[in-house]
PDB file of C-alpha atoms in Angstrom:
ATOM      1  CA  MET K   1      -0.036   0.101  -0.105  1.00  0.00           C
ATOM      2  CA  PRO K   2       1.473   3.372  -0.941  1.00  0.00           C
ATOM      3  CA  ASN K   3       2.249   5.631   1.902  1.00  0.00           C
ATOM      4  CA  ASP K   4       1.208   8.933   0.326  1.00  0.00           C
ATOM      5  CA  VAL K   5      -1.505  11.535   0.450  1.00  0.00           C
ATOM      6  CA  VAL K   6      -4.998  10.151   0.162  1.00  0.00           C
ATOM      7  CA  ASP K   7      -7.649  12.346  -1.391  1.00  0.00           C
ATOM      8  CA  ILE K   8     -10.949  11.052  -0.109  1.00  0.00           C
ATOM      9  CA  GLN K   9     -13.134  12.269  -2.979  1.00  0.00           C
ATOM     10  CA  ALA K  10     -10.634  11.120  -5.599  1.00  0.00           C
ATOM     11  CA  LYS K  11     -10.917   7.618  -4.034  1.00  0.00           C
ATOM     12  CA  PHE K  12     -14.653   7.667  -4.101  1.00  0.00           C
ATOM     13  CA  ASP K  13     -14.511   8.410  -7.815  1.00  0.00           C
ATOM     14  CA  LEU K  14     -12.719   5.330  -8.452  1.00  0.00           C
ATOM     15  CA  PHE K  15     -15.599   2.846  -7.626  1.00  0.00           C
ATOM     16  CA  SER K  16     -19.320   2.656  -7.604  1.00  0.00           C
ATOM     17  CA  GLY K  17     -20.525  -0.541  -5.912  1.00  0.00           C
ATOM     18  CA  HIS K  18     -22.449  -0.336  -2.697  1.00  0.00           C
ATOM     19  CA  TRP K  19     -21.604  -2.257   0.580  1.00  0.00           C
ATOM     20  CA  LEU K  20     -17.988  -2.961  -0.873  1.00  0.00           C
ATOM     21  CA  PRO K  21     -15.459  -1.376   1.562  1.00  0.00           C
ATOM     22  CA  LYS K  22     -12.134  -0.271  -0.126  1.00  0.00           C
ATOM     23  CA  ARG K  23      -9.095   0.344   2.040  1.00  0.00           C
ATOM     24  CA  ILE K  24      -7.358   3.685   1.620  1.00  0.00           C
ATOM     25  CA  ALA K  25      -4.866   3.577   4.350  1.00  0.00           C
ATOM     26  CA  GLN K  26      -3.441   1.594   7.330  1.00  0.00           C
ATOM     27  CA  LEU K  27      -2.891   2.811  10.714  1.00  0.00           C
ATOM     28  CA  ASN K  28      -0.833   0.219  12.574  1.00  0.00           C
ATOM     29  CA  ASP K  29      -3.062  -2.821  12.558  1.00  0.00           C
ATOM     30  CA  TYR K  30      -6.190  -0.721  11.814  1.00  0.00           C
ATOM     31  CA  ASP K  31      -7.643  -0.248   8.171  1.00  0.00           C
ATOM     32  CA  VAL K  32      -9.272   3.073   7.021  1.00  0.00           C
ATOM     33  CA  LYS K  33     -11.844   2.365   4.536  1.00  0.00           C
ATOM     34  CA  LEU K  34     -14.304   3.995   2.232  1.00  0.00           C
ATOM     35  CA  VAL K  35     -17.682   2.640   1.421  1.00  0.00           C
ATOM     36  CA  LYS K  36     -20.729   3.638  -0.598  1.00  0.00           C
ATOM     37  CA  LEU K  37     -24.128   2.698   0.904  1.00  0.00           C
ATOM     38  CA  GLN K  38     -27.530   2.574  -0.501  1.00  0.00           C
ATOM     39  CA  GLY K  39     -30.483   0.506   0.694  1.00  0.00           C
ATOM     40  CA  GLU K  40     -30.472  -1.652   3.690  1.00  0.00           C
ATOM     41  CA  PHE K  41     -27.656  -3.859   4.968  1.00  0.00           C
ATOM     42  CA  VAL K  42     -28.030  -6.834   7.167  1.00  0.00           C
ATOM     43  CA  TRP K  43     -28.426  -6.753  11.033  1.00  0.00           C
ATOM     44  CA  HIS K  44     -25.130  -7.963  12.539  1.00  0.00           C
ATOM     45  CA  SER K  45     -22.511  -7.264  15.295  1.00  0.00           C
ATOM     46  CA  HIS K  46     -18.815  -7.443  15.696  1.00  0.00           C
ATOM     47  CA  ASP K  47     -18.004  -9.352  18.967  1.00  0.00           C
ATOM     48  CA  ASP K  48     -14.523  -8.118  19.148  1.00  0.00           C
ATOM     49  CA  THR K  49     -14.495  -4.585  18.071  1.00  0.00           C
ATOM     50  CA  ASP K  50     -15.883  -1.196  17.847  1.00  0.00           C
ATOM     51  CA  GLU K  51     -16.619   0.180  14.348  1.00  0.00           C
ATOM     52  CA  LEU K  52     -16.403   3.799  13.381  1.00  0.00           C
ATOM     53  CA  PHE K  53     -18.732   5.320  10.676  1.00  0.00           C
ATOM     54  CA  PHE K  54     -17.889   8.933   9.557  1.00  0.00           C
ATOM     55  CA  VAL K  55     -20.185  10.189   7.048  1.00  0.00           C
ATOM     56  CA  ILE K  56     -18.722  12.300   4.042  1.00  0.00           C
ATOM     57  CA  SER K  57     -21.821  12.823   2.133  1.00  0.00           C
ATOM     58  CA  GLY K  58     -25.566  11.879   2.387  1.00  0.00           C
ATOM     59  CA  GLN K  59     -27.828  10.885   5.233  1.00  0.00           C
ATOM     60  CA  LEU K  60     -27.107   7.630   6.953  1.00  0.00           C
ATOM     61  CA  THR K  61     -29.203   5.710   9.603  1.00  0.00           C
ATOM     62  CA  ILE K  62     -27.611   3.218  11.762  1.00  0.00           C
ATOM     63  CA  GLN K  63     -30.540   1.256  13.089  1.00  0.00           C
ATOM     64  CA  LEU K  64     -29.887  -0.222  16.677  1.00  0.00           C
ATOM     65  CA  ARG K  65     -32.340  -2.580  18.479  1.00  0.00           C
ATOM     66  CA  ASP K  66     -33.438   0.252  20.639  1.00  0.00           C
ATOM     67  CA  ARG K  67     -33.254   3.346  18.553  1.00  0.00           C
ATOM     68  CA  ASP K  68     -31.864   4.870  15.137  1.00  0.00           C
ATOM     69  CA  VAL K  69     -28.925   6.904  15.055  1.00  0.00           C
ATOM     70  CA  HIS K  70     -28.842   9.567  12.326  1.00  0.00           C
ATOM     71  CA  LEU K  71     -25.552  10.901  10.636  1.00  0.00           C
ATOM     72  CA  GLY K  72     -25.148  13.489   8.130  1.00  0.00           C
ATOM     73  CA  PRO K  73     -21.997  14.892   6.519  1.00  0.00           C
ATOM     74  CA  GLY K  74     -19.263  15.617   9.033  1.00  0.00           C
ATOM     75  CA  GLN K  75     -20.819  13.378  11.679  1.00  0.00           C
ATOM     76  CA  LEU K  76     -19.462  10.250  13.123  1.00  0.00           C
ATOM     77  CA  TYR K  77     -20.656   7.552  15.336  1.00  0.00           C
ATOM     78  CA  VAL K  78     -18.846   4.589  16.937  1.00  0.00           C
ATOM     79  CA  VAL K  79     -20.901   1.377  17.165  1.00  0.00           C
ATOM     80  CA  PRO K  80     -19.849  -0.356  20.262  1.00  0.00           C
ATOM     81  CA  LYS K  81     -18.546  -3.990  20.250  1.00  0.00           C
ATOM     82  CA  GLY K  82     -21.196  -6.535  20.377  1.00  0.00           C
ATOM     83  CA  VAL K  83     -23.990  -4.117  19.599  1.00  0.00           C
ATOM     84  CA  GLU K  84     -26.172  -5.335  16.860  1.00  0.00           C
ATOM     85  CA  HIS K  85     -26.788  -2.752  14.080  1.00  0.00           C
ATOM     86  CA  CYS K  86     -28.096  -2.371  10.593  1.00  0.00           C
ATOM     87  CA  PRO K  87     -26.944   0.684   8.356  1.00  0.00           C
ATOM     88  CA  ARG K  88     -29.731   2.159   6.016  1.00  0.00           C
ATOM     89  CA  ALA K  89     -29.407   4.755   3.366  1.00  0.00           C
ATOM     90  CA  ASP K  90     -32.362   5.873   1.287  1.00  0.00           C
ATOM     91  CA  GLU K  91     -30.135   7.737  -1.103  1.00  0.00           C
ATOM     92  CA  GLU K  92     -26.397   7.065  -1.605  1.00  0.00           C
ATOM     93  CA  VAL K  93     -24.069   7.719   1.278  1.00  0.00           C
ATOM     94  CA  GLN K  94     -20.353   7.991   1.062  1.00  0.00           C
ATOM     95  CA  ALA K  95     -18.636   7.107   4.475  1.00  0.00           C
ATOM     96  CA  LEU K  96     -15.267   6.521   5.952  1.00  0.00           C
ATOM     97  CA  LEU K  97     -14.868   3.541   8.217  1.00  0.00           C
ATOM     98  CA  MET K  98     -12.180   2.652  10.727  1.00  0.00           C
ATOM     99  CA  GLU K  99     -11.714  -0.687  12.440  1.00  0.00           C
ATOM    100  CA  PRO K 100      -9.113  -3.306  12.885  1.00  0.00           C
ATOM    101  CA  ALA K 101      -7.738  -4.901   9.826  1.00  0.00           C
ATOM    102  CA  GLY K 102      -9.498  -8.277   8.974  1.00  0.00           C
ATOM    103  CA  VAL K 103     -13.017  -7.214  10.252  1.00  0.00           C
ATOM    104  CA  VAL K 104     -15.661  -8.926   8.109  1.00  0.00           C
ATOM    105  CA  ASN K 105     -18.353  -6.225   7.004  1.00  0.00           C
ATOM    106  CA  THR K 106     -21.170  -8.521   7.860  1.00  0.00           C
ATOM    107  CA  GLY K 107     -19.977  -9.509  11.262  1.00  0.00           C
ATOM    108  CA  ASP K 108     -21.643 -12.533  12.725  1.00  0.00           C
ATOM    109  CA  ALA K 109     -24.240 -12.635  10.147  1.00  0.00           C
ATOM    110  CA  GLY K 110     -22.337 -13.555   6.953  1.00  0.00           C
ATOM    111  CA  GLY K 111     -24.418 -14.024   3.865  1.00  0.00           C
ATOM    112  CA  GLU K 112     -24.315 -12.541   0.366  1.00  0.00           C
ATOM    113  CA  LEU K 113     -23.234  -9.124   1.284  1.00  0.00           C
ATOM    114  CA  THR K 114     -20.018 -10.223   2.914  1.00  0.00           C
ATOM    115  CA  ALA K 115     -17.291  -8.334   1.045  1.00  0.00           C
ATOM    116  CA  VAL K 116     -13.510  -8.907   0.555  1.00  0.00           C
ATOM    117  CA  VAL K 117     -11.784  -5.569   1.077  1.00  0.00           C
ATOM    118  CA  GLU K 118      -9.617  -4.416  -1.726  1.00  0.00           C
ATOM    119  CA  ASP K 119      -7.096  -1.683  -1.692  1.00  0.00           C
ATOM    120  CA  ILE K 120      -7.999   1.352  -3.802  1.00  0.00           C
TER     121      ILE K 120
ATOM    122  CA  MET Z   1     -17.415   9.722  27.233  1.00  0.00           C
ATOM    123  CA  PRO Z   2     -20.864   9.776  25.842  1.00  0.00           C
ATOM    124  CA  ASN Z   3     -21.492   7.273  23.079  1.00  0.00           C
ATOM    125  CA  ASP Z   4     -23.379   9.248  20.648  1.00  0.00           C
ATOM    126  CA  VAL Z   5     -23.296  11.181  17.455  1.00  0.00           C
ATOM    127  CA  VAL Z   6     -20.346  13.523  17.180  1.00  0.00           C
ATOM    128  CA  ASP Z   7     -20.612  16.512  14.744  1.00  0.00           C
ATOM    129  CA  ILE Z   8     -17.111  17.500  13.911  1.00  0.00           C
ATOM    130  CA  GLN Z   9     -17.855  21.167  13.254  1.00  0.00           C
ATOM    131  CA  ALA Z  10     -19.877  21.637  16.371  1.00  0.00           C
ATOM    132  CA  LYS Z  11     -16.861  20.271  18.366  1.00  0.00           C
ATOM    133  CA  PHE Z  12     -14.410  22.631  16.589  1.00  0.00           C
ATOM    134  CA  ASP Z  13     -16.520  25.382  17.707  1.00  0.00           C
ATOM    135  CA  LEU Z  14     -16.027  24.606  21.280  1.00  0.00           C
ATOM    136  CA  PHE Z  15     -12.349  25.466  21.577  1.00  0.00           C
ATOM    137  CA  SER Z  16      -9.830  27.794  19.964  1.00  0.00           C
ATOM    138  CA  GLY Z  17      -6.364  26.827  21.242  1.00  0.00           C
ATOM    139  CA  HIS Z  18      -3.701  25.553  18.815  1.00  0.00           C
ATOM    140  CA  TRP Z  19      -1.697  22.385  18.986  1.00  0.00           C
ATOM    141  CA  LEU Z  20      -4.233  21.148  21.870  1.00  0.00           C
ATOM    142  CA  PRO Z  21      -5.718  17.910  20.707  1.00  0.00           C
ATOM    143  CA  LYS Z  22      -9.368  17.191  22.122  1.00  0.00           C
ATOM    144  CA  ARG Z  23     -10.692  13.667  22.127  1.00  0.00           C
ATOM    145  CA  ILE Z  24     -14.103  13.245  20.656  1.00  0.00           C
ATOM    146  CA  ALA Z  25     -14.421   9.405  20.366  1.00  0.00           C
ATOM    147  CA  GLN Z  26     -12.770   6.228  21.237  1.00  0.00           C
ATOM    148  CA  LEU Z  27     -12.530   3.169  19.163  1.00  0.00           C
ATOM    149  CA  ASN Z  28     -11.312   0.209  21.141  1.00  0.00           C
ATOM    150  CA  ASP Z  29      -8.042   1.515  22.413  1.00  0.00           C
ATOM    151  CA  TYR Z  30      -7.721   4.239  19.880  1.00  0.00           C
ATOM    152  CA  ASP Z  31      -8.590   7.880  20.264  1.00  0.00           C
ATOM    153  CA  VAL Z  32      -9.989  10.215  17.706  1.00  0.00           C
ATOM    154  CA  LYS Z  33      -9.162  13.729  18.376  1.00  0.00           C
ATOM    155  CA  LEU Z  34      -9.742  17.017  16.872  1.00  0.00           C
ATOM    156  CA  VAL Z  35      -6.858  19.816  16.779  1.00  0.00           C
ATOM    157  CA  LYS Z  36      -6.392  23.276  15.479  1.00  0.00           C
ATOM    158  CA  LEU Z  37      -2.914  23.962  14.110  1.00  0.00           C
ATOM    159  CA  GLN Z  38      -1.283  27.300  13.273  1.00  0.00           C
ATOM    160  CA  GLY Z  39       2.400  28.116  13.007  1.00  0.00           C
ATOM    161  CA  GLU Z  40       5.034  25.463  13.301  1.00  0.00           C
ATOM    162  CA  PHE Z  41       5.176  22.468  15.813  1.00  0.00           C
ATOM    163  CA  VAL Z  42       8.222  20.750  16.959  1.00  0.00           C
ATOM    164  CA  TRP Z  43      10.199  18.086  15.249  1.00  0.00           C
ATOM    165  CA  HIS Z  44       9.411  14.632  16.654  1.00  0.00           C
ATOM    166  CA  SER Z  45       8.511  11.125  16.241  1.00  0.00           C
ATOM    167  CA  HIS Z  46       6.361   8.388  17.789  1.00  0.00           C
ATOM    168  CA  ASP Z  47       8.492   5.266  18.047  1.00  0.00           C
ATOM    169  CA  ASP Z  48       5.651   2.926  18.673  1.00  0.00           C
ATOM    170  CA  THR Z  49       2.736   4.106  16.470  1.00  0.00           C
ATOM    171  CA  ASP Z  50       1.659   5.482  13.174  1.00  0.00           C
ATOM    172  CA  GLU Z  51      -0.280   8.687  13.434  1.00  0.00           C
ATOM    173  CA  LEU Z  52      -3.144   9.756  11.078  1.00  0.00           C
ATOM    174  CA  PHE Z  53      -3.841  13.394   9.996  1.00  0.00           C
ATOM    175  CA  PHE Z  54      -7.018  14.077   8.250  1.00  0.00           C
ATOM    176  CA  VAL Z  55      -7.421  17.692   7.204  1.00  0.00           C
ATOM    177  CA  ILE Z  56     -10.958  19.178   7.648  1.00  0.00           C
ATOM    178  CA  SER Z  57     -10.031  22.734   6.714  1.00  0.00           C
ATOM    179  CA  GLY Z  58      -7.023  24.902   5.719  1.00  0.00           C
ATOM    180  CA  GLN Z  59      -3.757  23.753   4.072  1.00  0.00           C
ATOM    181  CA  LEU Z  60      -1.431  21.715   6.280  1.00  0.00           C
ATOM    182  CA  THR Z  61       2.276  20.882   5.545  1.00  0.00           C
ATOM    183  CA  ILE Z  62       3.608  17.817   7.297  1.00  0.00           C
ATOM    184  CA  GLN Z  63       7.469  18.378   6.993  1.00  0.00           C
ATOM    185  CA  LEU Z  64       9.491  15.276   6.847  1.00  0.00           C
ATOM    186  CA  ARG Z  65      13.192  15.022   6.912  1.00  0.00           C
ATOM    187  CA  ASP Z  66      13.309  14.364   3.114  1.00  0.00           C
ATOM    188  CA  ARG Z  67      10.265  16.052   1.810  1.00  0.00           C
ATOM    189  CA  ASP Z  68       7.239  18.067   2.558  1.00  0.00           C
ATOM    190  CA  VAL Z  69       3.650  16.365   2.492  1.00  0.00           C
ATOM    191  CA  HIS Z  70       0.795  18.901   1.663  1.00  0.00           C
ATOM    192  CA  LEU Z  71      -2.547  18.252   2.680  1.00  0.00           C
ATOM    193  CA  GLY Z  72      -5.874  20.248   2.097  1.00  0.00           C
ATOM    194  CA  PRO Z  73      -9.477  19.631   3.198  1.00  0.00           C
ATOM    195  CA  GLY Z  74     -10.601  15.961   2.506  1.00  0.00           C
ATOM    196  CA  GLN Z  75      -6.913  14.632   2.322  1.00  0.00           C
ATOM    197  CA  LEU Z  76      -5.286  12.261   4.809  1.00  0.00           C
ATOM    198  CA  TYR Z  77      -1.834  11.128   5.454  1.00  0.00           C
ATOM    199  CA  VAL Z  78      -0.450   8.556   7.840  1.00  0.00           C
ATOM    200  CA  VAL Z  79       2.952   9.427   9.300  1.00  0.00           C
ATOM    201  CA  PRO Z  80       4.690   6.034   9.770  1.00  0.00           C
ATOM    202  CA  LYS Z  81       6.004   4.985  13.259  1.00  0.00           C
ATOM    203  CA  GLY Z  82       9.466   6.367  13.864  1.00  0.00           C
ATOM    204  CA  VAL Z  83       9.424   8.849  11.139  1.00  0.00           C
ATOM    205  CA  GLU Z  84      10.438  12.493  12.270  1.00  0.00           C
ATOM    206  CA  HIS Z  85       8.021  15.012  11.263  1.00  0.00           C
ATOM    207  CA  CYS Z  86       7.001  18.563  12.023  1.00  0.00           C
ATOM    208  CA  PRO Z  87       3.576  19.984  11.092  1.00  0.00           C
ATOM    209  CA  ARG Z  88       3.372  23.454   9.893  1.00  0.00           C
ATOM    210  CA  ALA Z  89       0.410  25.785   9.064  1.00  0.00           C
ATOM    211  CA  ASP Z  90       0.581  29.276   7.739  1.00  0.00           C
ATOM    212  CA  GLU Z  91      -3.077  29.750   8.548  1.00  0.00           C
ATOM    213  CA  GLU Z  92      -5.327  27.884  10.879  1.00  0.00           C
ATOM    214  CA  VAL Z  93      -5.949  24.175  10.047  1.00  0.00           C
ATOM    215  CA  GLN Z  94      -8.585  22.061  11.476  1.00  0.00           C
ATOM    216  CA  ALA Z  95      -7.608  18.417  11.464  1.00  0.00           C
ATOM    217  CA  LEU Z  96      -8.867  15.128  12.868  1.00  0.00           C
ATOM    218  CA  LEU Z  97      -6.226  12.777  14.312  1.00  0.00           C
ATOM    219  CA  MET Z  98      -6.269   9.093  15.014  1.00  0.00           C
ATOM    220  CA  GLU Z  99      -3.693   7.258  17.119  1.00  0.00           C
ATOM    221  CA  PRO Z 100      -3.650   4.903  20.113  1.00  0.00           C
ATOM    222  CA  ALA Z 101      -4.800   6.268  23.385  1.00  0.00           C
ATOM    223  CA  GLY Z 102      -1.997   7.892  25.396  1.00  0.00           C
ATOM    224  CA  VAL Z 103       0.159   9.118  22.522  1.00  0.00           C
ATOM    225  CA  VAL Z 104       1.903  12.274  23.452  1.00  0.00           C
ATOM    226  CA  ASN Z 105       1.521  14.931  20.877  1.00  0.00           C
ATOM    227  CA  THR Z 106       5.303  15.860  21.008  1.00  0.00           C
ATOM    228  CA  GLY Z 107       6.370  12.200  20.925  1.00  0.00           C
ATOM    229  CA  ASP Z 108      10.045  11.797  21.797  1.00  0.00           C
ATOM    230  CA  ALA Z 109      10.696  15.648  21.738  1.00  0.00           C
ATOM    231  CA  GLY Z 110       8.616  16.889  24.934  1.00  0.00           C
ATOM    232  CA  GLY Z 111       8.955  20.362  25.652  1.00  0.00           C
ATOM    233  CA  GLU Z 112       6.345  23.342  26.350  1.00  0.00           C
ATOM    234  CA  LEU Z 113       4.023  22.242  23.429  1.00  0.00           C
ATOM    235  CA  THR Z 114       3.325  18.903  25.145  1.00  0.00           C
ATOM    236  CA  ALA Z 115      -0.460  18.733  25.851  1.00  0.00           C
ATOM    237  CA  VAL Z 116      -2.778  16.773  28.129  1.00  0.00           C
ATOM    238  CA  VAL Z 117      -5.615  15.412  25.884  1.00  0.00           C
ATOM    239  CA  GLU Z 118      -9.090  16.529  27.149  1.00  0.00           C
ATOM    240  CA  ASP Z 119     -12.462  15.135  26.204  1.00  0.00           C
ATOM    241  CA  ILE Z 120     -14.764  17.596  24.312  1.00  0.00           C
TER     242      ILE Z 120
END
């Protein structure tokens, strides 16, 4: 992975698929990823790690079992480890994610939305 | 630390000092911090950790011993562990930092710019 300046918007312009995180940088053993979200994901949790969502554009709802968390551009939220969540975006959202390398996007749920993270 | 939505700009509006990182979120044992930068910092390195700079507003130069890294809004750079660096901003920069909890801002250099990180 090249160690150089990363322009977030230039990276978003390189891909179009939804729910397919792309790694843009590494910080020790953590990955910094970009993802485009549209529609509803699957309910899942990550038993071993928190997960940071930072919205760059669009309106993201992170559904929790007891409430909805609403995020707009410039807002971030950390889903605590073990907490079930299901992201939903009525229109396309661009978001930055941070979590330890190797975290699977669908967590404990698995299924067809499980993605292999590629560098971009 | 409250586990809720963090609005980056609202947090920046809460403080004015330069080179004084404020913690806005925790991700496992990592801190997410905001900092305002103006002028020149001190040359230093962090022997045990990489350090992520994500510029929100302004133009930041991260001086390395062999080159300068220039960052504008929406651009990020990871300073590798052990690499000497010295941030410089001719006009005020707002930046988001990520690194393990407990990292001292002045690294191996110490001195009067060493800051205690407060929650905000």
